Amino acid sequence: MLPGRLAGLMTPFSIRLEDVELAAAPGADDGGVRGIVVRRAFLGSSRDYVVEADGESVRVTTPPHVDVEPGEPVWLRFPPERCHPIEPVPAGGSWT
């Protein structure tokens, strides 16, 4: 669960690791969040990253040809159509 501010949402949200877009520069729409790569792992058919962005750790999976070194700055974009807002659990922990 990520804080909504990362994607411009009012509530926390979830997104699949492979749906987060990782780029070396901000997009033309300027809708990204700047971060720093803190971990990278090659998994054969993909790469797995942990990026520190706006005080949060965000995990991202990319195709194997995307190769960013730890310590390098990147931009993360959370496509709105891939973000799923999470409603807070009511007081008492029950939806009934």
mmCIF file with all atom_site columns, C-alpha atoms in Angstrom:
data_model
loop_
_atom_site.group_PDB
_atom_site.id
_atom_site.type_symbol
_atom_site.label_atom_id
_atom_site.label_alt_id
_atom_site.label_comp_id
_atom_site.label_asym_id
_atom_site.label_entity_id
_atom_site.label_seq_id
_atom_site.pdbx_PDB_ins_code
_atom_site.Cartn_x
_atom_site.Cartn_y
_atom_site.Cartn_z
_atom_site.occupancy
_atom_site.B_iso_or_equiv
_atom_site.pdbx_formal_charge
_atom_site.auth_seq_id
_atom_site.auth_comp_id
_atom_site.auth_asym_id
_atom_site.auth_atom_id
_atom_site.pdbx_PDB_model_num
ATOM 1  C CA . MET A 1 1  ? 0.000   0.000   0.000   1.00 0.00 ? 1  MET A CA 1
ATOM 2  C CA . LEU A 1 2  ? 1.507   3.317   -1.101  1.00 0.00 ? 2  LEU A CA 1
ATOM 3  C CA . PRO A 1 3  ? 0.544   6.794   0.066   1.00 0.00 ? 3  PRO A CA 1
ATOM 4  C CA . GLY A 1 4  ? -1.743  8.482   -2.430  1.00 0.00 ? 4  GLY A CA 1
ATOM 5  C CA . ARG A 1 5  ? 0.480   11.554  -2.720  1.00 0.00 ? 5  ARG A CA 1
ATOM 6  C CA . LEU A 1 6  ? 2.885   9.547   -4.902  1.00 0.00 ? 6  LEU A CA 1
ATOM 7  C CA . ALA A 1 7  ? 0.208   9.190   -7.587  1.00 0.00 ? 7  ALA A CA 1
ATOM 8  C CA . GLY A 1 8  ? -1.773  12.357  -6.900  1.00 0.00 ? 8  GLY A CA 1
ATOM 9  C CA . LEU A 1 9  ? -4.543  10.424  -5.134  1.00 0.00 ? 9  LEU A CA 1
ATOM 10 C CA . MET A 1 10 ? -6.316  11.306  -1.904  1.00 0.00 ? 10 MET A CA 1
ATOM 11 C CA . THR A 1 11 ? -6.188  7.756   -0.478  1.00 0.00 ? 11 THR A CA 1
ATOM 12 C CA . PRO A 1 12 ? -3.536  5.038   -0.296  1.00 0.00 ? 12 PRO A CA 1
ATOM 13 C CA . PHE A 1 13 ? -3.337  2.846   -3.393  1.00 0.00 ? 13 PHE A CA 1
ATOM 14 C CA . SER A 1 14 ? -1.953  -0.376  -4.739  1.00 0.00 ? 14 SER A CA 1
ATOM 15 C CA . ILE A 1 15 ? -0.320  -1.023  -8.090  1.00 0.00 ? 15 ILE A CA 1
ATOM 16 C CA . ARG A 1 16 ? 1.359   -4.074  -9.595  1.00 0.00 ? 16 ARG A CA 1
ATOM 17 C CA . LEU A 1 17 ? 5.172   -3.927  -9.510  1.00 0.00 ? 17 LEU A CA 1
ATOM 18 C CA . GLU A 1 18 ? 5.410   -4.201  -13.297 1.00 0.00 ? 18 GLU A CA 1
ATOM 19 C CA . ASP A 1 19 ? 2.905   -1.360  -13.849 1.00 0.00 ? 19 ASP A CA 1
ATOM 20 C CA . VAL A 1 20 ? 5.107   1.277   -12.208 1.00 0.00 ? 20 VAL A CA 1
ATOM 21 C CA . GLU A 1 21 ? 7.097   3.067   -14.909 1.00 0.00 ? 21 GLU A CA 1
ATOM 22 C CA . LEU A 1 22 ? 10.780  3.713   -14.176 1.00 0.00 ? 22 LEU A CA 1
ATOM 23 C CA . ALA A 1 23 ? 12.665  6.247   -16.305 1.00 0.00 ? 23 ALA A CA 1
ATOM 24 C CA . ALA A 1 24 ? 15.973  8.134   -16.235 1.00 0.00 ? 24 ALA A CA 1
ATOM 25 C CA . ALA A 1 25 ? 14.212  11.482  -16.823 1.00 0.00 ? 25 ALA A CA 1
ATOM 26 C CA . PRO A 1 26 ? 10.794  12.943  -16.048 1.00 0.00 ? 26 PRO A CA 1
ATOM 27 C CA . GLY A 1 27 ? 8.082   12.385  -18.629 1.00 0.00 ? 27 GLY A CA 1
ATOM 28 C CA . ALA A 1 28 ? 6.625   15.145  -20.774 1.00 0.00 ? 28 ALA A CA 1
ATOM 29 C CA . ASP A 1 29 ? 3.486   15.195  -18.626 1.00 0.00 ? 29 ASP A CA 1
ATOM 30 C CA . ASP A 1 30 ? 5.649   15.919  -15.522 1.00 0.00 ? 30 ASP A CA 1
ATOM 31 C CA . GLY A 1 31 ? 3.552   13.431  -13.556 1.00 0.00 ? 31 GLY A CA 1
ATOM 32 C CA . GLY A 1 32 ? 6.453   11.515  -12.091 1.00 0.00 ? 32 GLY A CA 1
ATOM 33 C CA . VAL A 1 33 ? 8.096   11.277  -8.694  1.00 0.00 ? 33 VAL A CA 1
ATOM 34 C CA . ARG A 1 34 ? 11.875  11.558  -8.374  1.00 0.00 ? 34 ARG A CA 1
ATOM 35 C CA . GLY A 1 35 ? 13.647  8.767   -6.530  1.00 0.00 ? 35 GLY A CA 1
ATOM 36 C CA . ILE A 1 36 ? 16.986  7.060   -5.995  1.00 0.00 ? 36 ILE A CA 1
ATOM 37 C CA . VAL A 1 37 ? 17.648  3.397   -6.767  1.00 0.00 ? 37 VAL A CA 1
ATOM 38 C CA . VAL A 1 38 ? 18.745  1.680   -3.548  1.00 0.00 ? 38 VAL A CA 1
ATOM 39 C CA . ARG A 1 39 ? 18.697  -1.948  -4.711  1.00 0.00 ? 39 ARG A CA 1
ATOM 40 C CA . ARG A 1 40 ? 18.737  -3.793  -8.026  1.00 0.00 ? 40 ARG A CA 1
ATOM 41 C CA . ALA A 1 41 ? 18.484  -7.521  -8.710  1.00 0.00 ? 41 ALA A CA 1
ATOM 42 C CA . PHE A 1 42 ? 18.670  -9.284  -12.070 1.00 0.00 ? 42 PHE A CA 1
ATOM 43 C CA . LEU A 1 43 ? 16.045  -12.038 -12.197 1.00 0.00 ? 43 LEU A CA 1
ATOM 44 C CA . GLY A 1 44 ? 16.682  -13.347 -15.714 1.00 0.00 ? 44 GLY A CA 1
ATOM 45 C CA . SER A 1 45 ? 13.436  -12.320 -17.387 1.00 0.00 ? 45 SER A CA 1
ATOM 46 C CA . SER A 1 46 ? 13.197  -9.061  -15.413 1.00 0.00 ? 46 SER A CA 1
ATOM 47 C CA . ARG A 1 47 ? 14.980  -6.714  -13.021 1.00 0.00 ? 47 ARG A CA 1
ATOM 48 C CA . ASP A 1 48 ? 13.695  -5.935  -9.557  1.00 0.00 ? 48 ASP A CA 1
ATOM 49 C CA . TYR A 1 49 ? 14.386  -2.507  -8.025  1.00 0.00 ? 49 TYR A CA 1
ATOM 50 C CA . VAL A 1 50 ? 13.780  -0.775  -4.741  1.00 0.00 ? 50 VAL A CA 1
ATOM 51 C CA . VAL A 1 51 ? 13.553  2.986   -5.174  1.00 0.00 ? 51 VAL A CA 1
ATOM 52 C CA . GLU A 1 52 ? 13.407  5.550   -2.359  1.00 0.00 ? 52 GLU A CA 1
ATOM 53 C CA . ALA A 1 53 ? 10.914  8.215   -3.451  1.00 0.00 ? 53 ALA A CA 1
ATOM 54 C CA . ASP A 1 54 ? 9.353   10.937  -1.322  1.00 0.00 ? 54 ASP A CA 1
ATOM 55 C CA . GLY A 1 55 ? 10.327  9.129   1.885   1.00 0.00 ? 55 GLY A CA 1
ATOM 56 C CA . GLU A 1 56 ? 8.850   5.798   0.741   1.00 0.00 ? 56 GLU A CA 1
ATOM 57 C CA . SER A 1 57 ? 10.389  2.569   -0.541  1.00 0.00 ? 57 SER A CA 1
ATOM 58 C CA . VAL A 1 58 ? 8.807   1.560   -3.831  1.00 0.00 ? 58 VAL A CA 1
ATOM 59 C CA . ARG A 1 59 ? 9.448   -1.802  -5.451  1.00 0.00 ? 59 ARG A CA 1
ATOM 60 C CA . VAL A 1 60 ? 9.473   -1.869  -9.265  1.00 0.00 ? 60 VAL A CA 1
ATOM 61 C CA . THR A 1 61 ? 9.887   -4.681  -11.785 1.00 0.00 ? 61 THR A CA 1
ATOM 62 C CA . THR A 1 62 ? 11.201  -3.822  -15.259 1.00 0.00 ? 62 THR A CA 1
ATOM 63 C CA . PRO A 1 63 ? 12.169  -5.701  -18.420 1.00 0.00 ? 63 PRO A CA 1
ATOM 64 C CA . PRO A 1 64 ? 15.776  -6.998  -18.255 1.00 0.00 ? 64 PRO A CA 1
ATOM 65 C CA . HIS A 1 65 ? 17.110  -4.390  -20.710 1.00 0.00 ? 65 HIS A CA 1
ATOM 66 C CA . VAL A 1 66 ? 16.353  -1.594  -18.197 1.00 0.00 ? 66 VAL A CA 1
ATOM 67 C CA . ASP A 1 67 ? 19.590  -1.380  -16.218 1.00 0.00 ? 67 ASP A CA 1
ATOM 68 C CA . VAL A 1 68 ? 19.998  1.372   -13.625 1.00 0.00 ? 68 VAL A CA 1
ATOM 69 C CA . GLU A 1 69 ? 22.776  1.309   -11.042 1.00 0.00 ? 69 GLU A CA 1
ATOM 70 C CA . PRO A 1 70 ? 22.063  1.681   -7.325  1.00 0.00 ? 70 PRO A CA 1
ATOM 71 C CA . GLY A 1 71 ? 22.572  5.303   -6.286  1.00 0.00 ? 71 GLY A CA 1
ATOM 72 C CA . GLU A 1 72 ? 21.331  6.695   -9.599  1.00 0.00 ? 72 GLU A CA 1
ATOM 73 C CA . PRO A 1 73 ? 18.337  9.045   -9.732  1.00 0.00 ? 73 PRO A CA 1
ATOM 74 C CA . VAL A 1 74 ? 15.213  7.875   -11.553 1.00 0.00 ? 74 VAL A CA 1
ATOM 75 C CA . TRP A 1 75 ? 11.634  9.007   -12.087 1.00 0.00 ? 75 TRP A CA 1
ATOM 76 C CA . LEU A 1 76 ? 8.660   6.845   -11.174 1.00 0.00 ? 76 LEU A CA 1
ATOM 77 C CA . ARG A 1 77 ? 5.284   7.226   -12.812 1.00 0.00 ? 77 ARG A CA 1
ATOM 78 C CA . PHE A 1 78 ? 2.119   5.580   -11.578 1.00 0.00 ? 78 PHE A CA 1
ATOM 79 C CA . PRO A 1 79 ? -0.325  5.316   -14.518 1.00 0.00 ? 79 PRO A CA 1
ATOM 80 C CA . PRO A 1 80 ? -3.732  6.355   -13.111 1.00 0.00 ? 80 PRO A CA 1
ATOM 81 C CA . GLU A 1 81 ? -5.543  3.521   -14.892 1.00 0.00 ? 81 GLU A CA 1
ATOM 82 C CA . ARG A 1 82 ? -3.287  1.032   -13.047 1.00 0.00 ? 82 ARG A CA 1
ATOM 83 C CA . CYS A 1 83 ? -3.686  2.571   -9.555  1.00 0.00 ? 83 CYS A CA 1
ATOM 84 C CA . HIS A 1 84 ? -6.282  0.985   -7.290  1.00 0.00 ? 84 HIS A CA 1
ATOM 85 C CA . PRO A 1 85 ? -7.334  3.243   -4.380  1.00 0.00 ? 85 PRO A CA 1
ATOM 86 C CA . ILE A 1 86 ? -7.598  1.505   -1.034  1.00 0.00 ? 86 ILE A CA 1
ATOM 87 C CA . GLU A 1 87 ? -10.300 2.721   1.278   1.00 0.00 ? 87 GLU A CA 1
ATOM 88 C CA . PRO A 1 88 ? -9.332  2.912   4.950   1.00 0.00 ? 88 PRO A CA 1
ATOM 89 C CA . VAL A 1 89 ? -10.805 0.293   7.261   1.00 0.00 ? 89 VAL A CA 1
ATOM 90 C CA . PRO A 1 90 ? -13.547 1.833   9.429   1.00 0.00 ? 90 PRO A CA 1
ATOM 91 C CA . ALA A 1 91 ? -12.994 2.241   13.153  1.00 0.00 ? 91 ALA A CA 1
ATOM 92 C CA . GLY A 1 92 ? -13.400 -1.140  14.805  1.00 0.00 ? 92 GLY A CA 1
ATOM 93 C CA . GLY A 1 93 ? -11.876 -2.955  11.823  1.00 0.00 ? 93 GLY A CA 1
ATOM 94 C CA . SER A 1 94 ? -15.134 -4.164  10.259  1.00 0.00 ? 94 SER A CA 1
ATOM 95 C CA . TRP A 1 95 ? -16.846 -3.351  6.952   1.00 0.00 ? 95 TRP A CA 1
ATOM 96 C CA . THR A 1 96 ? -20.299 -4.321  8.232   1.00 0.00 ? 96 THR A CA 1
#
